[in-house]
Amino acid sequence: MEQQEFPQYYPQAGWTEHDPNEILQSALNCSELAMKKAGAKKDDIAGIGITNQRETTVAWDKVSGEPLCRAIVWLDLRTAETAAKLSSSGGKDRFRPKTGLPISTYFSAVKMRWMLDHVAEVKKAADEERCCFGTIESWLIYKLSGGTAGGVHVTDVSNASRYMLMNISTCKWDETVCRQIGISTSCLPSIKSNSEIYAHVKNVSYLEGLPISGALGDQHAALLGHACLDVGTSKNTYGTGCFMLLNTGFDPVPSKQGLLTTVGYKLSPEDKTTYALEGSVACAGRVVQWLRDNLGIIASSKEVEILANKVEDTGGLTLIPAFSGLFAPHWRDDARAVAVGMTLYTSKEHMCRAALESTAFQAVDIMEAMKQDTGLRLVDMRVDGGMTVNNLLMQMQADALGMPVLRSKMAEATALGAALAAGLSVGFYHNKESVRAMIEKAGGYEVFNSTTSTAARQKMQSRWKDALKRSFELAKYDPNYKDEEKPKALKKPRFVKVSTIKPEQNGLNLQVKVIKPLGPIKIESGRLWKCTFSPIFELY
């Protein structure tokens, strides 16, 4: 094992960027050093698997083979106005029936659209049909397979499902959605399964000729790496963000509770696609980083558990870490972080405990949504990721959920999932069941059981939900947040009866003459919630 931190760039408030070449170099450095540690040569390697941070989007020039700008990271908020414009006609769920995803700053297509609108080099390259878009695994495969000297432009189906451009049922780019967002399919990679030989490495001496034979987005890799092979099995990965996936089988399950319908994995070109429901949290480990880097409360991440253990509870403090808005199941990019219930008694120890508690309760919100969407009785949650070394957090998670939390003794479930996918396509593994045997060989799971009563858990959840509501709409005080394109929603629906409907020529507005109790009114695009061509309109 080898790891290397690479720079994070924050050019403006709410913006987060990566340098694609620095990511490439760190991957090469780590692979070389890991091989040296193991005393391995390329002849000892059967295949290469890649797992990556999803949605982070790269644009590069197919002529030069170099990035056209820095990559826009998954949690970047600069695309709020772009997302609002896309939502203004048809609402934020206009693409959900096809893609399984709501319109959000989160997904790759919105980042691509922003680049086309704001980065001259990207727009020019797209006009000249030399622009390549892709997520990190796509960029790495392209460069490892030769770049301008024959490099392939591909993505795997799990990453493609996060573009907001792929039809979730056919696993192909949806021409209509691409056209409506304004993304040319000529800029997009070919969609492949998670386990097949995409290309062979070129121009990297210690990897030369090796097959690149597996790729999955990190959360999908962890689903596989936890052996979540049966319907109803779930995993939660705790990293910078927090990501929970639930195996729903061979049919995509539309969510009514704010979750994402996504691909789980597809383990050969001929294999059936396994689908999943996902809930994504923007800030989990990043909250600990904030305590360390911004507030200086702790000197290292390990200290958060030490300090949090010095107090029995949060002292009434509830922290809502909506630094980048709220993702699933709330989808409120107008939310901002709040600390509720502070008194003069509140200490840094309480703040550390509240930070850990916030991660646990965000996971509870997602688990409850999964139960409602599927009707399944979920009995445990399998966990991995950097934060799972924190025993206090794991116990808090079990207590908040009221169910066992299973921590794998093989901590890098994402790497295991990528290795399994890579090994399957080259015959190193015979079937996906091999992962169960590998987990058992590594020692299985450490179990954290719930120790709280139902009444105590409900009281904690009520406190959390109260604080959560207080975080809504606070973005209006953020000078970098642009909300002009969004419809101004009323708190409760208002029903009106109309006599005539007259569309304007531009097709964006409707003139509605209301019989009672108002006179003629104008409903702007996006404020008309439902229209079934009956004389009743429901307005928000």
Coordinates of C-alpha atoms in Angstrom, one line a residue, residues 229 266 457:
L229 CA -24.0 -8.9 -3.8
K266 CA -21.7 -4.4 -14.4
R457 CA -32.6 7.7 19.9

